[in-house]
Tab-separated table of C-alpha atoms in Angstrom:
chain	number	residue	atom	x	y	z
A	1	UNK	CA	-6.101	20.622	14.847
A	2	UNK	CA	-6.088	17.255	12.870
A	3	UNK	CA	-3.250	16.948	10.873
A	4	UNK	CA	-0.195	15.489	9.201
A	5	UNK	CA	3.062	17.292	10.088
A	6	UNK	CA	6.773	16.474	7.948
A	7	UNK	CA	10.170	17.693	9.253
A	8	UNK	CA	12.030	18.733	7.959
A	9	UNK	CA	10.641	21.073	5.360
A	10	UNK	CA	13.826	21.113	3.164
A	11	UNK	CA	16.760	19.662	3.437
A	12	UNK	CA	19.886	19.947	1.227
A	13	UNK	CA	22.331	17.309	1.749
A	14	UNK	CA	25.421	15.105	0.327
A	15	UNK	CA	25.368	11.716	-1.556
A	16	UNK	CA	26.038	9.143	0.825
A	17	UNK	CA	24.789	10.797	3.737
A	18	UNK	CA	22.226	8.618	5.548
A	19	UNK	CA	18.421	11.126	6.468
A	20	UNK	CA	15.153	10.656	8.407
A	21	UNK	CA	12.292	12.537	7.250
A	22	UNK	CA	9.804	12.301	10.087
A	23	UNK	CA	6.257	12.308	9.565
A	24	UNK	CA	3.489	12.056	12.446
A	25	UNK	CA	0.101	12.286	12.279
A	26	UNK	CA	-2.692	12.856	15.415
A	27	UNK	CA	-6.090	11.340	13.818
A	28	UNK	CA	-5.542	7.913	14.683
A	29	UNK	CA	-5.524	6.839	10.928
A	30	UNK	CA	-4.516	3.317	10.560
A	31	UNK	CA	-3.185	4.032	7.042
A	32	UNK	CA	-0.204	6.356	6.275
A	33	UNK	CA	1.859	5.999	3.261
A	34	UNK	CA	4.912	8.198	1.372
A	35	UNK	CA	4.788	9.539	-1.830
A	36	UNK	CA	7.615	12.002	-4.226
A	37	UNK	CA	6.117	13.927	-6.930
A	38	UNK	CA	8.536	15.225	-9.640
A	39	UNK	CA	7.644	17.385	-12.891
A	40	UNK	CA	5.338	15.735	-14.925
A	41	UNK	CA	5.206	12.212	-13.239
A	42	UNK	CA	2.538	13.061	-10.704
A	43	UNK	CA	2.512	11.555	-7.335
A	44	UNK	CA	4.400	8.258	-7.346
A	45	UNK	CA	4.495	5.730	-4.306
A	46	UNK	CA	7.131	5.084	-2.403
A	47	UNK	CA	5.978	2.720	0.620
A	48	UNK	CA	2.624	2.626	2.334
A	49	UNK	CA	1.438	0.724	5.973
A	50	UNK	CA	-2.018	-0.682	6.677
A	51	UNK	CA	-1.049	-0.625	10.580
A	52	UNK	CA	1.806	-0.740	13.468
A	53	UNK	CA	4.179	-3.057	12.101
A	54	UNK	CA	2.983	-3.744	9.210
A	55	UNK	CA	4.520	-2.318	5.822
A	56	UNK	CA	4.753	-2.494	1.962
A	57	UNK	CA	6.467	-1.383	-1.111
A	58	UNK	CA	4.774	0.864	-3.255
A	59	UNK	CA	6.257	1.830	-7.053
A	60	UNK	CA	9.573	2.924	-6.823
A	61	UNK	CA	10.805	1.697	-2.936
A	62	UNK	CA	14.279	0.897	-4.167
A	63	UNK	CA	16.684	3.155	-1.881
A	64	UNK	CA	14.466	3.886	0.892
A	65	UNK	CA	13.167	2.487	3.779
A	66	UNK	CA	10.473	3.270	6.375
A	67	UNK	CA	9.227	1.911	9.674
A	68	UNK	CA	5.798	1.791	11.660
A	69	UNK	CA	6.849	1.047	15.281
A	70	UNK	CA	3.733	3.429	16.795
A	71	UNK	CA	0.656	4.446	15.029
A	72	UNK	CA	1.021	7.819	14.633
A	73	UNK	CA	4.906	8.235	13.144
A	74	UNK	CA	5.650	6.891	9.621
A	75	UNK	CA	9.780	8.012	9.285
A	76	UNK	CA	11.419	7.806	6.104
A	77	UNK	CA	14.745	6.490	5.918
A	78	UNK	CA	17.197	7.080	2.701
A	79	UNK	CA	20.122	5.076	4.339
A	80	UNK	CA	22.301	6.776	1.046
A	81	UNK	CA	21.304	8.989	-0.703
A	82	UNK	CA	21.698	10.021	-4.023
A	83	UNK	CA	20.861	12.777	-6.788
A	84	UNK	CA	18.035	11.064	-8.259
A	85	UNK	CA	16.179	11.151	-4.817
A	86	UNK	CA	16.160	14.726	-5.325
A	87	UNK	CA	12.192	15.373	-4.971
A	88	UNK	CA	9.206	16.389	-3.087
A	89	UNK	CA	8.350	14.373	-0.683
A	90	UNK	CA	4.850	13.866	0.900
A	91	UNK	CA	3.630	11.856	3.870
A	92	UNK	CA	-0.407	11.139	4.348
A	93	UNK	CA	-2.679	9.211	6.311
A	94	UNK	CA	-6.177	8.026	5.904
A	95	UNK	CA	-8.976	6.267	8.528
A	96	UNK	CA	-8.088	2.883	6.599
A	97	UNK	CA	-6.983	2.492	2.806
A	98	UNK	CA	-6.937	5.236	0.784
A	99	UNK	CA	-9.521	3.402	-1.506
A	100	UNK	CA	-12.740	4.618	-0.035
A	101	UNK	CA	-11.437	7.199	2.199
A	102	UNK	CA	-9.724	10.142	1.869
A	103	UNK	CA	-6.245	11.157	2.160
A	104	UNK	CA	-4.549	14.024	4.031
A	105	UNK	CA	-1.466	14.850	2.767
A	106	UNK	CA	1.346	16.727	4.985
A	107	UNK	CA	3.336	19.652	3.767
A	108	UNK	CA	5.871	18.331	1.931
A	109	UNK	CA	9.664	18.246	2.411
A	110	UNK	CA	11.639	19.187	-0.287
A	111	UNK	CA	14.883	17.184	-0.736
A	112	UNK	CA	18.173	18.206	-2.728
A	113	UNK	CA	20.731	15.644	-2.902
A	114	UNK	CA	23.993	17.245	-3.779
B	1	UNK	CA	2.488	2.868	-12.976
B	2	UNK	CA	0.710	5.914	-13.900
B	3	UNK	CA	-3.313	5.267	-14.910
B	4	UNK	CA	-4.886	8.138	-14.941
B	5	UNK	CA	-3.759	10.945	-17.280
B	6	UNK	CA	-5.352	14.292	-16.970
B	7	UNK	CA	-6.036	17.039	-19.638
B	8	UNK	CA	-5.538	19.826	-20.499
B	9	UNK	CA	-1.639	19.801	-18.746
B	10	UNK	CA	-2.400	23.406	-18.580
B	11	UNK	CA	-5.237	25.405	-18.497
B	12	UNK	CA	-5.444	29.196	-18.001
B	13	UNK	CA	-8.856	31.256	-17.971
B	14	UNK	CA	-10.294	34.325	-16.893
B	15	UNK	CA	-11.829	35.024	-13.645
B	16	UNK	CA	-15.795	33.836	-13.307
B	17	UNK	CA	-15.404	31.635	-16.248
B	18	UNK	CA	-15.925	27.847	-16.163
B	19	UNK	CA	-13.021	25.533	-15.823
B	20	UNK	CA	-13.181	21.691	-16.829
B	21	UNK	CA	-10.285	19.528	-16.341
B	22	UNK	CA	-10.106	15.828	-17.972
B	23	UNK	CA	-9.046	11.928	-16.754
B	24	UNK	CA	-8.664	9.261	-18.687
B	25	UNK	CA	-7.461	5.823	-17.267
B	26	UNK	CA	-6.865	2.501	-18.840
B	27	UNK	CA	-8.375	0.087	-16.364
B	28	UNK	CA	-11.342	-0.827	-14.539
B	29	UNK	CA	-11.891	1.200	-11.277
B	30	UNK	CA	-13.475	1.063	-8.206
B	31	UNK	CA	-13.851	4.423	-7.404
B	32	UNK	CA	-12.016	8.110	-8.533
B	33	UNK	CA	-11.124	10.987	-6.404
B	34	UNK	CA	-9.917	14.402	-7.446
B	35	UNK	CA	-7.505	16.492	-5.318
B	36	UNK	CA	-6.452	19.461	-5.482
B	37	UNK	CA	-2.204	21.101	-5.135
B	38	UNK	CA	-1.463	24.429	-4.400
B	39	UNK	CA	1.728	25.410	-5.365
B	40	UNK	CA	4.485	23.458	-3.780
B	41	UNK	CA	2.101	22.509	-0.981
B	42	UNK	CA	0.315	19.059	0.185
B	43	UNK	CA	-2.353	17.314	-1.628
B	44	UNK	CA	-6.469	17.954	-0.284
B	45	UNK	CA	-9.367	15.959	-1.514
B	46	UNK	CA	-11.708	17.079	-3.432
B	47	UNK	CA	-14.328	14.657	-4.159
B	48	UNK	CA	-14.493	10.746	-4.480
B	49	UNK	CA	-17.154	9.021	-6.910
B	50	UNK	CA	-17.766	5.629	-7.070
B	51	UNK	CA	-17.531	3.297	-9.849
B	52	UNK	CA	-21.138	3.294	-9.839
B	53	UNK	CA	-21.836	6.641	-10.040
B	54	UNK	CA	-22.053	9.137	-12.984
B	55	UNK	CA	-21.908	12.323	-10.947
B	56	UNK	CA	-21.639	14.332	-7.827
B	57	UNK	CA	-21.296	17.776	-6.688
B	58	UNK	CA	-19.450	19.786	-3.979
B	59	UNK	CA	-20.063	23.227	-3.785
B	60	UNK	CA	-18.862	24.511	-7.135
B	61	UNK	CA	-17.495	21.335	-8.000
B	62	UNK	CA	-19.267	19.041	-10.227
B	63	UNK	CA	-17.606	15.477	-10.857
B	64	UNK	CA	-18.939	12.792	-13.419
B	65	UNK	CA	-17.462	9.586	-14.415
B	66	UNK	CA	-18.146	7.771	-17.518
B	67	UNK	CA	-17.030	3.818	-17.207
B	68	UNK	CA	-17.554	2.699	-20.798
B	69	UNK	CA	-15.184	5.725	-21.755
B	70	UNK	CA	-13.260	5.055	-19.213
B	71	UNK	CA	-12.610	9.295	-18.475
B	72	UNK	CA	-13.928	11.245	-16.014
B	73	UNK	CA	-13.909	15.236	-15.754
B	74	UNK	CA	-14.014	17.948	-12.905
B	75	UNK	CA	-16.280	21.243	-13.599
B	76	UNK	CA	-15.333	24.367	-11.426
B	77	UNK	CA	-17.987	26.588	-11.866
B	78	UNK	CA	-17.466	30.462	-11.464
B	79	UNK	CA	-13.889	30.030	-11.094
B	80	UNK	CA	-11.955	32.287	-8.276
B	81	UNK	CA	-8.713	33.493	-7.834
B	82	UNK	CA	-7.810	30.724	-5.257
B	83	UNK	CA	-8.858	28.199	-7.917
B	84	UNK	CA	-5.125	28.149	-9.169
B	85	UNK	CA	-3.853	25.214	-8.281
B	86	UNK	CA	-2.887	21.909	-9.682
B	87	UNK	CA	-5.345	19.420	-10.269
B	88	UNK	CA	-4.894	15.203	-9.751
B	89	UNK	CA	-7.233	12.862	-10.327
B	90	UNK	CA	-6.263	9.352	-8.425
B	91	UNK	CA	-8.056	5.958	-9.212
B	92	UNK	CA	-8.408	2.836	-7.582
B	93	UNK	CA	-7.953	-1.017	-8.666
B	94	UNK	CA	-8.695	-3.181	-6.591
B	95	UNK	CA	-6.505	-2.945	-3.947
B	96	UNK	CA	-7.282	-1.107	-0.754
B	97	UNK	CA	-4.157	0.041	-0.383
B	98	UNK	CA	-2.590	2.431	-3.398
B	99	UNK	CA	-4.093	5.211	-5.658
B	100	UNK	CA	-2.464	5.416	-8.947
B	101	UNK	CA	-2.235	9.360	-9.867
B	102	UNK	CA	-2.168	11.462	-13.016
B	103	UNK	CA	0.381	13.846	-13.786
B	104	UNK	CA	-2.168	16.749	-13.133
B	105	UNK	CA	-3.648	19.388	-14.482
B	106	UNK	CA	-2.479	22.869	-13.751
B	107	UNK	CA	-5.028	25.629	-13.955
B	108	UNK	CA	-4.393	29.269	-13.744
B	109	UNK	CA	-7.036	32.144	-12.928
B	110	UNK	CA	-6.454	35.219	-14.091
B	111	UNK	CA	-8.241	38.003	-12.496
């Protein structure tokens, strides 16, 4: 089955404490970028990758970090964490850009930064 | 940056009826999509029009786009139980690589 797959689901953790939130995806897409959607802001970018290797910051990067070293895993790195990265995070992947194609969208993990 | 902005925020109706769902954005586009949240869950795509296009359907969907308003609006005809979801509509700029989103419109169907 083609899909996008996040782990963890949730997570509740500490400030300071540094967290992966893996994300892998088994269509080949080239494109795979992470979002966090809070109450009334919509979806809001965090960084996105146009291929192996190759990444950039979306709207609001600042305190996280990712990495494309294969083309199907796009982890998320908060190396500390704090309260204001409490969210719900989504991974997705498309063919190519998201412009003309569309996006699938993982499950979400929902993060609580205590 | 937030472009689009959808309305209603909230829109409840009764089962069967019609449901139509609103996007406005301030710049020029190359195309829109509409997705589609069910609670808590991941984003799936609706329908994409192009910048060129005043409307398209899906199924029960009907999409049109009006560039000189700048606004574009999602029709869900004979609306369903499972129809209750949020609503997004994302637009492109110019560059391939990032949608800018609305804040969504939630719709409830009551049965």
């Amino acid at each position: 089955e083609a899909q996008v797959t996040q782990n963890p689901r949730y997570l509740i953790t500490v400030t300071g404490k540094k967290l992966t939130v893996t994300c892998s995806q088994n269509m080949n897409h080239e494109y795979m970028s992470w979002y966090r959607q809070d109450p009334g802001l919509g979806l809001r970018q965090i960084y996105y990758s146009m291929n192996v290797e190759v990444t950039d910051k979306g709207d609001v990067p600042e305190g996280y970090k990712v990495s494309r070293k294969e083309k199907r895993n796009f982890p998320l790195i908060l190396e500390s964490p704090s309260p204001n990265q409490t969210s719900l995070y989504f991974c997705a992947s498309s063919p190519s850009g998201p412009t003309y194609n569309e996006q699938f969208f993982g499950p979400g993990t929902r993060l609580t930064v205590l | 940056s937030q472009q689009g902005e959808e309305d209603p925020q909230a829109l409840s109706i009764q089962e069967g009826e019609n449901a139509t769902m609103n996007c406005s954005y301030k710049t020029s586009i190359n195309n829109l999509q509409w997705y589609r949240q069910n609670s808590g869950r991941g984003l799936v795509h609706l329908i994409l029009i192009r910048s060129n296009e005043r409307e398209k359907h899906s199924g029960r969907l009907r999409v049109t786009l009006d560039t000189s308003k700048k606004s574009s609006s999602l029709l869900i005809t004979a609306s369903r139980a499972a129809d209750t979801a949020s609503y997004f509509c994302a637009t492109s700029t110019g560059s391939n690589y990032q949608l800018i989103w609305g804040a969504g419109t939630k719709l409830i169907i009551k049965p």
